[in-house]
CSV table of C-alpha atoms and ligand atoms in Angstrom, one decimal:
chain,number,residue,atom,x,y,z
A,99,MET,CA,8.2,26.2,55.7
A,100,TYR,CA,4.8,24.7,54.8
A,101,CYS,CA,3.8,24.7,51.1
A,102,VAL,CA,0.2,23.9,50.5
A,103,ARG,CA,-2.5,24.8,48.0
A,104,LYS,CA,-6.3,24.9,48.3
A,105,VAL,CA,-8.2,22.5,46.0
A,106,THR,CA,-11.7,23.3,47.2
A,107,ASP,CA,-13.1,25.2,50.2
A,108,ASP,CA,-12.0,22.5,52.7
A,109,LEU,CA,-9.6,20.4,50.7
A,110,TYR,CA,-5.8,21.1,50.4
A,111,TRP,CA,-2.9,19.7,48.4
A,112,VAL,CA,-0.3,18.9,51.0
A,113,GLY,CA,2.2,17.0,48.9
A,114,ALA,CA,5.7,17.8,47.7
A,115,ASN,CA,7.8,18.1,44.6
A,116,ASP,CA,11.0,16.2,44.0
A,117,HIS,CA,13.7,17.5,41.7
A,118,ARG,CA,16.4,15.3,43.2
A,119,LEU,CA,15.3,12.0,42.0
A,120,HIS,CA,16.8,11.2,38.7
A,121,LEU,CA,15.2,7.8,38.0
A,122,PHE,CA,11.6,7.1,38.9
A,123,GLU,CA,11.3,3.5,40.2
A,124,ASN,CA,15.1,3.6,39.6
A,125,ILE,CA,14.6,3.1,35.9
A,126,HIS,CA,12.7,6.0,34.2
A,127,PRO,CA,14.5,9.4,33.8
A,128,ILE,CA,12.5,12.3,35.2
A,129,PRO,CA,14.4,15.5,34.1
A,130,ARG,CA,11.4,17.6,35.0
A,131,GLY,CA,11.0,16.0,38.5
A,132,VAL,CA,7.9,14.5,39.9
A,133,SER,CA,5.3,15.4,42.5
A,134,TYR,CA,4.0,13.2,45.3
A,135,ASN,CA,0.5,14.4,45.9
A,136,ALA,CA,-1.4,14.0,49.2
A,137,TYR,CA,-4.6,15.9,50.2
A,138,LEU,CA,-6.0,17.0,53.5
A,139,LEU,CA,-9.7,17.4,54.1
A,140,LEU,CA,-10.7,19.6,57.0
A,141,ASP,CA,-14.3,18.5,57.7
A,142,LYS,CA,-15.9,17.7,61.0
A,143,SER,CA,-13.2,15.0,61.0
A,144,THR,CA,-9.8,15.6,59.5
A,145,VAL,CA,-8.7,13.2,56.7
A,146,LEU,CA,-5.3,12.8,55.0
A,147,PHE,CA,-5.6,11.1,51.6
A,148,ASP,CA,-2.4,9.2,51.0
A,149,THR,CA,1.1,10.2,52.0
A,150,VAL,CA,4.3,10.8,50.1
A,151,ASP,CA,7.7,9.2,49.3
A,152,TRP,CA,10.0,9.1,52.3
A,153,SER,CA,12.3,11.7,50.7
A,154,ALA,CA,9.4,14.2,50.9
A,155,CYS,CA,8.1,13.2,54.4
A,156,ARG,CA,9.3,16.3,56.2
A,157,GLN,CA,7.5,18.6,53.8
A,158,LEU,CA,4.3,16.5,54.2
A,159,LEU,CA,4.5,16.8,58.0
A,160,GLU,CA,5.0,20.5,57.9
A,161,ASN,CA,2.1,20.9,55.5
A,162,VAL,CA,-0.3,18.8,57.6
A,163,GLY,CA,0.8,20.2,60.9
A,164,HIS,CA,0.3,23.8,59.6
A,165,LEU,CA,-3.3,23.1,58.3
A,166,LEU,CA,-4.4,21.1,61.3
A,167,ASP,CA,-3.2,23.9,63.5
A,168,GLY,CA,-3.5,21.8,66.7
A,169,ARG,CA,-6.5,19.8,65.6
A,170,PRO,CA,-6.0,16.0,65.7
A,171,LEU,CA,-5.7,14.0,62.5
A,172,ASP,CA,-8.7,11.7,62.6
A,173,TYR,CA,-8.3,9.5,59.5
A,174,LEU,CA,-5.5,8.5,57.1
A,175,LEU,CA,-7.1,7.1,53.9
A,176,ILE,CA,-4.7,5.1,51.7
A,177,ASN,CA,-5.8,4.6,48.1
A,178,HIS,CA,-2.4,3.3,47.0
A,179,MET,CA,0.3,2.1,49.4
A,180,GLU,CA,3.3,1.7,46.9
A,181,PRO,CA,6.2,3.3,48.8
A,182,ASP,CA,6.3,6.4,46.6
A,183,HIS,CA,3.0,7.2,48.3
A,184,GLY,CA,3.0,5.0,51.4
A,185,ALA,CA,6.5,5.3,52.8
A,186,SER,CA,5.4,8.1,55.1
A,187,ILE,CA,2.5,6.2,56.6
A,188,GLU,CA,4.5,5.0,59.6
A,189,GLU,CA,5.7,8.5,60.4
A,190,ILE,CA,2.1,9.8,60.3
A,191,LEU,CA,1.1,7.0,62.7
A,192,LEU,CA,4.0,8.0,65.0
A,193,ARG,CA,3.0,11.7,65.0
A,194,TRP,CA,-0.8,11.1,65.3
A,195,PRO,CA,-1.1,7.7,67.0
A,196,GLU,CA,-4.9,8.0,67.4
A,197,VAL,CA,-5.4,8.3,63.7
A,198,LYS,CA,-7.6,5.6,62.1
A,199,VAL,CA,-6.3,4.1,58.9
A,200,ILE,CA,-8.8,3.4,56.1
A,201,SER,CA,-7.7,1.2,53.2
A,202,THR,CA,-8.3,-2.2,51.5
A,203,GLU,CA,-7.5,-5.6,52.9
A,204,LYS,CA,-4.8,-6.1,50.3
A,205,ALA,CA,-3.2,-2.7,51.1
A,206,PHE,CA,-2.9,-3.6,54.8
A,207,MET,CA,-1.3,-6.9,53.8
A,208,LEU,CA,1.2,-5.2,51.6
A,209,MET,CA,1.9,-2.6,54.3
A,210,ARG,CA,2.9,-5.4,56.7
A,211,GLN,CA,5.0,-7.0,53.9
A,212,PHE,CA,6.9,-3.7,53.5
A,213,GLY,CA,7.4,-3.5,57.2
A,214,PHE,CA,5.1,-0.5,57.9
A,215,HIS,CA,4.2,-0.9,61.6
A,216,ILE,CA,0.4,-0.4,61.3
A,217,ASP,CA,-0.8,-3.0,63.8
A,218,GLY,CA,-1.7,-1.5,67.2
A,219,HIS,CA,-3.5,1.3,65.3
A,220,GLU,CA,-7.2,1.2,64.4
A,221,LEU,CA,-7.5,-0.1,60.9
A,222,ILE,CA,-10.7,0.2,58.9
A,223,THR,CA,-10.9,-2.2,55.9
A,224,VAL,CA,-13.1,-1.0,53.1
A,225,LYS,CA,-14.2,-2.5,49.8
A,226,GLU,CA,-15.9,-1.3,46.6
A,227,GLY,CA,-19.2,0.3,47.2
A,228,ASP,CA,-18.7,1.0,50.9
A,229,THR,CA,-19.4,4.6,52.0
A,230,PHE,CA,-17.9,6.7,54.8
A,231,GLU,CA,-18.9,10.0,56.3
A,232,PHE,CA,-16.5,12.6,57.7
A,233,GLY,CA,-19.0,15.2,58.5
A,234,ALA,CA,-20.4,17.1,55.5
A,235,HIS,CA,-18.4,14.9,53.2
A,236,LYS,CA,-19.5,11.4,52.2
A,237,VAL,CA,-17.1,9.3,50.2
A,238,THR,CA,-17.4,6.0,48.4
A,239,PHE,CA,-14.7,3.6,47.3
A,240,VAL,CA,-14.1,2.0,44.0
A,241,ALA,CA,-11.6,-0.9,43.6
A,242,ALA,CA,-8.9,-0.2,41.0
A,243,PRO,CA,-6.8,-3.4,41.0
A,244,MET,CA,-3.7,-3.2,38.9
A,245,VAL,CA,-4.0,0.5,38.4
A,246,HIS,CA,-1.2,0.2,39.2
A,247,TRP,CA,-0.8,-2.4,42.0
A,248,PRO,CA,-3.4,-5.0,43.1
A,249,GLU,CA,-4.4,-3.2,46.3
A,250,ALA,CA,-5.2,0.1,44.7
A,251,MET,CA,-8.6,1.9,45.0
A,252,VAL,CA,-9.9,5.3,44.2
A,253,THR,CA,-12.1,7.3,46.4
A,254,PHE,CA,-15.0,9.5,45.2
A,255,ASP,CA,-16.3,12.3,47.3
A,256,LEU,CA,-20.1,12.3,46.7
A,257,THR,CA,-20.4,15.7,48.3
A,258,ASN,CA,-18.2,17.8,46.1
A,259,GLY,CA,-17.3,15.5,43.2
A,260,VAL,CA,-13.6,15.1,43.9
A,261,LEU,CA,-12.1,11.9,42.6
A,262,PHE,CA,-9.0,10.8,44.4
A,263,SER,CA,-7.7,8.8,41.5
A,264,ALA,CA,-4.5,7.2,42.9
A,265,ASP,CA,-2.0,6.5,40.1
A,266,ALA,CA,-4.7,7.0,37.4
A,267,PHE,CA,-4.6,10.4,35.6
A,268,GLY,CA,-1.1,11.0,36.9
A,269,SER,CA,2.0,12.4,35.2
A,270,PHE,CA,5.7,12.8,35.6
A,271,GLY,CA,6.9,16.4,36.2
A,272,ALA,CA,7.1,18.5,39.4
A,273,LEU,CA,4.3,21.0,39.9
A,274,ASP,CA,6.4,23.8,41.1
A,275,GLY,CA,3.4,25.8,42.3
A,276,LYS,CA,1.1,25.1,39.4
A,277,LEU,CA,-1.3,22.7,41.0
A,278,PHE,CA,-4.0,22.7,38.4
A,279,ALA,CA,-3.8,21.4,34.8
A,280,ASP,CA,-5.5,24.6,33.7
A,281,GLU,CA,-2.6,26.7,35.1
A,282,VAL,CA,-0.2,25.2,32.6
A,283,ASN,CA,-0.3,24.6,28.9
A,284,PHE,CA,-0.8,20.9,29.4
A,285,ASP,CA,-1.0,19.9,25.7
A,286,ARG,CA,2.2,21.7,25.0
A,287,ASP,CA,4.3,21.2,28.1
A,288,TRP,CA,2.9,18.2,30.0
A,289,ILE,CA,1.3,15.7,27.7
A,290,ASP,CA,4.6,13.9,26.7
A,291,ASP,CA,5.4,13.4,30.4
A,292,ALA,CA,1.9,12.2,31.1
A,293,ARG,CA,2.0,9.7,28.3
A,294,ARG,CA,5.5,8.5,29.3
A,295,TYR,CA,4.3,8.1,32.9
A,296,LEU,CA,1.1,6.2,32.0
A,297,THR,CA,2.5,4.0,29.2
A,298,ASN,CA,5.6,2.9,31.1
A,299,ILE,CA,4.1,2.6,34.6
A,300,VAL,CA,0.6,1.3,33.9
A,301,GLY,CA,0.9,0.5,30.2
A,302,LYS,CA,0.8,-3.3,30.8
A,303,TYR,CA,-2.5,-3.0,32.6
A,304,GLY,CA,-4.6,-1.3,29.9
A,305,PRO,CA,-7.6,-3.6,30.4
A,306,HIS,CA,-7.6,-2.7,34.1
A,307,VAL,CA,-7.6,1.0,33.3
A,308,GLN,CA,-10.4,0.4,30.9
A,309,LEU,CA,-12.3,-1.3,33.7
A,310,LEU,CA,-11.8,1.7,35.9
A,311,LEU,CA,-12.9,4.1,33.1
A,312,LYS,CA,-16.0,1.9,32.6
A,313,LYS,CA,-16.9,2.2,36.3
A,314,ALA,CA,-16.2,5.9,36.2
A,315,SER,CA,-18.3,6.5,33.1
A,316,GLY,CA,-21.5,6.1,35.2
A,317,ILE,CA,-20.5,9.1,37.3
A,318,LEU,CA,-18.5,11.1,34.8
A,319,ASP,CA,-20.9,14.0,35.0
A,320,GLN,CA,-20.6,14.1,38.8
A,321,ILE,CA,-16.7,14.3,38.7
A,322,LYS,CA,-15.7,17.9,39.2
A,323,PHE,CA,-12.0,17.4,40.2
A,324,ILE,CA,-9.5,14.6,39.5
A,325,CYS,CA,-6.9,14.5,42.2
A,326,PRO,CA,-4.1,12.1,41.2
A,327,LEU,CA,-1.1,11.0,43.2
A,328,HIS,CA,1.4,12.6,40.7
A,329,GLY,CA,1.1,15.7,38.5
A,330,PRO,CA,-1.6,18.3,38.1
A,331,VAL,CA,-5.1,18.3,39.5
A,332,TRP,CA,-7.9,18.5,36.9
A,333,ARG,CA,-10.9,20.8,37.4
A,334,GLU,CA,-11.5,21.9,33.7
A,335,ASN,CA,-11.7,20.0,30.5
A,336,LEU,CA,-11.6,16.6,32.2
A,337,GLY,CA,-12.8,14.9,29.0
A,338,TYR,CA,-9.5,15.8,27.2
A,339,PHE,CA,-7.4,13.7,29.7
A,340,VAL,CA,-10.0,11.0,30.1
A,341,ASP,CA,-9.9,10.6,26.3
A,342,LYS,CA,-6.1,10.3,26.3
A,343,TYR,CA,-6.3,7.6,29.0
A,344,ASP,CA,-9.0,5.8,27.1
A,345,LYS,CA,-6.8,5.7,23.9
A,346,TRP,CA,-3.6,4.7,25.7
A,347,SER,CA,-5.3,1.9,27.7
A,348,ARG,CA,-7.0,0.6,24.6
A,349,TYR,CA,-3.6,0.6,22.8
A,350,GLU,CA,-5.0,2.9,20.1
A,351,PRO,CA,-2.6,5.4,18.5
A,352,GLU,CA,-3.3,9.1,19.1
A,353,GLU,CA,-2.1,10.1,15.7
A,354,GLN,CA,-1.3,8.8,12.3
A,355,GLY,CA,2.5,9.2,12.2
A,356,VAL,CA,5.7,7.3,11.9
A,357,LEU,CA,8.3,6.5,14.6
A,358,ILE,CA,11.6,5.5,13.0
A,359,ALA,CA,13.8,3.8,15.6
A,360,TYR,CA,17.2,2.9,14.4
A,361,ALA,CA,20.1,0.9,15.8
A,362,SER,CA,23.3,1.9,14.0
A,363,MET,CA,27.0,1.1,14.7
A,364,TYR,CA,28.8,3.2,12.1
A,365,GLY,CA,26.0,5.5,10.8
A,366,ASN,CA,24.9,3.5,7.8
A,367,THR,CA,21.6,2.2,9.3
A,368,GLU,CA,21.1,5.8,10.6
A,369,ALA,CA,21.6,7.2,7.1
A,370,ALA,CA,18.9,4.8,5.8
A,371,ALA,CA,16.6,5.9,8.6
A,372,GLN,CA,17.1,9.5,7.6
A,373,ALA,CA,16.6,8.7,3.9
A,374,LEU,CA,13.3,7.0,4.7
A,375,ALA,CA,12.2,10.0,6.9
A,376,SER,CA,13.0,12.4,4.0
A,377,LYS,CA,11.2,10.2,1.5
A,378,LEU,CA,8.1,10.0,3.8
A,379,CYS,CA,8.1,13.8,4.2
A,380,GLU,CA,8.6,14.3,0.5
A,381,LYS,CA,5.5,12.2,-0.1
A,382,GLY,CA,3.4,14.2,2.3
A,383,MET,CA,3.7,12.3,5.6
A,384,SER,CA,5.7,14.7,7.8
A,385,ASN,CA,4.5,13.4,11.2
A,386,VAL,CA,7.8,11.5,11.3
A,387,TRP,CA,10.0,11.1,14.4
A,388,VAL,CA,13.5,9.6,14.2
A,389,TYR,CA,15.2,8.2,17.3
A,390,ASP,CA,18.5,6.5,17.9
A,391,VAL,CA,17.7,3.6,20.2
A,392,SER,CA,21.3,3.8,21.6
A,393,ASN,CA,20.9,7.3,23.1
A,394,THR,CA,17.1,7.5,23.6
A,395,HIS,CA,15.8,6.1,26.9
A,396,VAL,CA,13.5,3.2,26.2
A,397,SER,CA,10.7,4.9,28.2
A,398,GLN,CA,10.7,7.7,25.6
A,399,LEU,CA,10.6,5.1,22.7
A,400,ILE,CA,7.7,3.4,24.4
A,401,SER,CA,5.8,6.6,24.9
A,402,GLU,CA,6.2,7.5,21.2
A,403,SER,CA,5.1,4.0,20.2
A,404,PHE,CA,1.9,4.5,22.1
A,405,ARG,CA,1.4,7.9,20.4
A,406,LEU,CA,2.0,7.0,16.8
A,407,SER,CA,0.4,4.6,14.4
A,408,HIS,CA,3.4,3.3,12.6
A,409,ILE,CA,6.8,2.0,13.8
A,410,VAL,CA,9.8,1.5,11.6
A,411,LEU,CA,12.5,-0.6,13.2
A,412,ALA,CA,15.9,-0.2,11.4
A,413,SER,CA,18.5,-2.4,12.9
A,414,VAL,CA,22.0,-3.6,12.2
A,415,THR,CA,22.7,-7.3,12.7
A,416,TYR,CA,24.8,-7.8,15.8
A,417,ASN,CA,26.3,-11.2,16.9
A,418,LEU,CA,23.9,-12.7,14.3
A,419,GLY,CA,21.0,-11.2,16.2
A,420,ILE,CA,19.1,-8.0,16.7
A,421,TYR,CA,21.2,-5.1,18.0
A,422,PRO,CA,20.8,-5.5,21.8
A,423,VAL,CA,19.3,-2.1,22.5
A,424,MET,CA,16.8,-2.6,19.8
A,425,HIS,CA,16.0,-6.0,21.2
A,426,ASN,CA,15.5,-4.4,24.6
A,427,PHE,CA,13.0,-2.0,23.0
A,428,LEU,CA,11.1,-4.9,21.5
A,429,MET,CA,11.1,-6.7,24.9
A,430,ASP,CA,9.7,-3.5,26.5
A,431,MET,CA,6.9,-3.3,23.9
A,432,LYS,CA,6.0,-6.8,24.8
A,433,ALA,CA,6.2,-6.2,28.6
A,434,LEU,CA,3.9,-3.1,28.2
A,435,ASN,CA,1.5,-4.9,26.0
A,436,LEU,CA,1.7,-2.5,23.0
A,437,GLN,CA,-0.8,-3.5,20.4
A,438,ASN,CA,-2.5,-2.4,17.1
A,439,ARG,CA,0.5,-0.9,15.3
A,440,THR,CA,1.8,-1.2,11.8
A,441,PHE,CA,5.5,-2.1,11.5
A,442,ALA,CA,8.0,-1.7,8.7
A,443,ILE,CA,11.5,-3.2,8.8
A,444,VAL,CA,14.9,-1.9,7.7
A,445,GLU,CA,17.8,-4.4,8.1
A,446,ASN,CA,21.5,-4.2,7.8
A,447,GLY,CA,24.4,-6.6,8.0
A,448,SER,CA,27.8,-7.1,6.4
A,449,TRP,CA,28.1,-10.8,6.0
A,450,ALA,CA,24.9,-12.3,7.5
A,451,ILE,CA,21.8,-10.1,7.4
A,452,LYS,CA,19.6,-11.5,10.1
A,453,SER,CA,18.1,-8.7,12.0
A,454,GLY,CA,15.0,-8.2,9.7
A,455,ASP,CA,13.8,-11.8,10.0
A,456,LEU,CA,14.4,-11.9,13.7
A,457,MET,CA,12.6,-8.6,14.3
A,458,GLN,CA,9.6,-9.8,12.2
A,459,LYS,CA,9.5,-13.0,14.1
A,460,PHE,CA,9.5,-11.2,17.4
A,461,ILE,CA,6.7,-8.8,16.3
A,462,GLU,CA,4.6,-11.7,14.9
A,463,ASN,CA,5.1,-14.2,17.7
A,464,GLU,CA,5.6,-12.1,20.8
A,465,LEU,CA,3.4,-9.0,20.2
A,466,LYS,CA,-0.4,-8.8,19.8
A,467,ASN,CA,-2.5,-7.5,16.9
A,468,MET,CA,0.5,-6.1,14.9
A,469,THR,CA,0.9,-5.8,11.2
A,470,VAL,CA,4.2,-6.1,9.5
A,471,LEU,CA,4.4,-4.5,6.0
A,472,GLY,CA,5.6,-6.8,3.2
A,473,ASP,CA,8.1,-4.4,1.8
A,474,ARG,CA,11.4,-4.4,3.6
A,475,LEU,CA,14.5,-2.4,3.0
A,476,THR,CA,17.6,-4.6,3.1
A,477,MET,CA,21.1,-3.4,2.9
A,478,ALA,CA,24.6,-4.9,3.0
A,479,SER,CA,26.7,-2.5,5.2
A,480,SER,CA,25.3,0.7,3.7
A,481,LEU,CA,22.5,1.9,1.5
A,482,HIS,CA,23.5,2.3,-2.1
A,483,GLU,CA,21.7,3.9,-5.0
A,484,ASP,CA,20.6,0.6,-6.4
A,485,LYS,CA,18.2,0.4,-3.4
A,486,ALA,CA,16.5,3.7,-4.3
A,487,SER,CA,13.4,1.9,-5.6
A,488,ASP,CA,13.2,-0.3,-2.5
A,489,LEU,CA,13.3,2.9,-0.3
A,490,GLU,CA,10.6,4.4,-2.5
A,491,SER,CA,8.4,1.3,-2.2
A,492,LEU,CA,8.8,1.1,1.5
A,493,ALA,CA,7.7,4.8,1.9
A,494,ASP,CA,4.8,4.2,-0.5
A,495,SER,CA,3.8,1.1,1.4
A,496,ILE,CA,3.8,2.9,4.8
A,497,ILE,CA,1.7,5.8,3.4
A,498,GLU,CA,-0.7,3.4,1.6
A,499,SER,CA,-1.2,1.5,4.8
A,500,MET,CA,-2.4,4.7,6.5
A,501,LYS,CA,-5.3,4.9,4.1
A,502,LYS,CA,-6.9,1.7,5.3
B,985,LIG,FE1,3.0,6.4,42.1
B,985,LIG,FE2,2.1,3.1,41.7
B,985,LIG,O1,2.8,4.6,42.6
């Protein structure tokens, strides 16, 4: 059965939802699923904007076939060829062999690398600033390299203000019928998945997102719809989401608040983390979030690190080093280019307390534009009452640093 939704008078969502995939890119958990969005324009010419993951190909074909209703498919426009969107290209070419494919030179190169059999079909290479007419609709192309792959572009429909934004402005989470962001309580139910998607998938490429936002700023008042390749379509309150993307890609925190990430073997470092959380709340800073790095997926830790201004790392010493899962968190912060945060350190060890120095060294040498507070809470095996004043000082120091 087809499953489509109207976006504008002649533009339809023809994508699919996926609740079967557990790990996006085989690494990020997606308990709420994901959508692969594709769009079909029924103008004088018919145009399919992007395809879907191979697992959703059948649904795409049913959707497109239903709406075409016997008409030919004239154009396949590929903004982003990564296989979660491009894997069905070849099947579209088999079904509609006369279709002309529009994309960037680099995208065609990558399609060949991935073994998509595109040669033998008419390929139209476009670049930034080019325009194309499909009848009433005229579109222009904007290069979006590294948002999220180098070949990516976005397409802007000059006729009705629809921005086909590729991976930009996407989110984890299956749509399950609710196509538009204004049909859900986005700020309550979706923002965490949107942040986790952007920061983990495109977080490393903040400057490239900034570049795209800069290009878009010139036409911001003309953009009426944002149609991403994952997650809801935006047609209201676009500024809300553009502002979030701006903050995330500038590595600016959304909120003053404290992420306490602890690595604990026998519960003693955990107890210190809880004591610090209580102390912070007692002193008036209750935007405090405590996570056990051993049972929280690192994509969630990264997302929270992008949200909050302060990060407390509380780690036991393990094999004379940083606890491996905590170390992995630090490595991911580096890989995803997290910047502009204030850190505090809590360290533990029973005969050689090393984790604090090692975490500080990592933050100072491997991460960019970070501040490590001078106060540090050090404990041997467990936190005793003689450390009460150190705990107090650390909490004071965190709160004081928020005033600057
Ligand atoms: Fe959803 Fe970069 O692909």
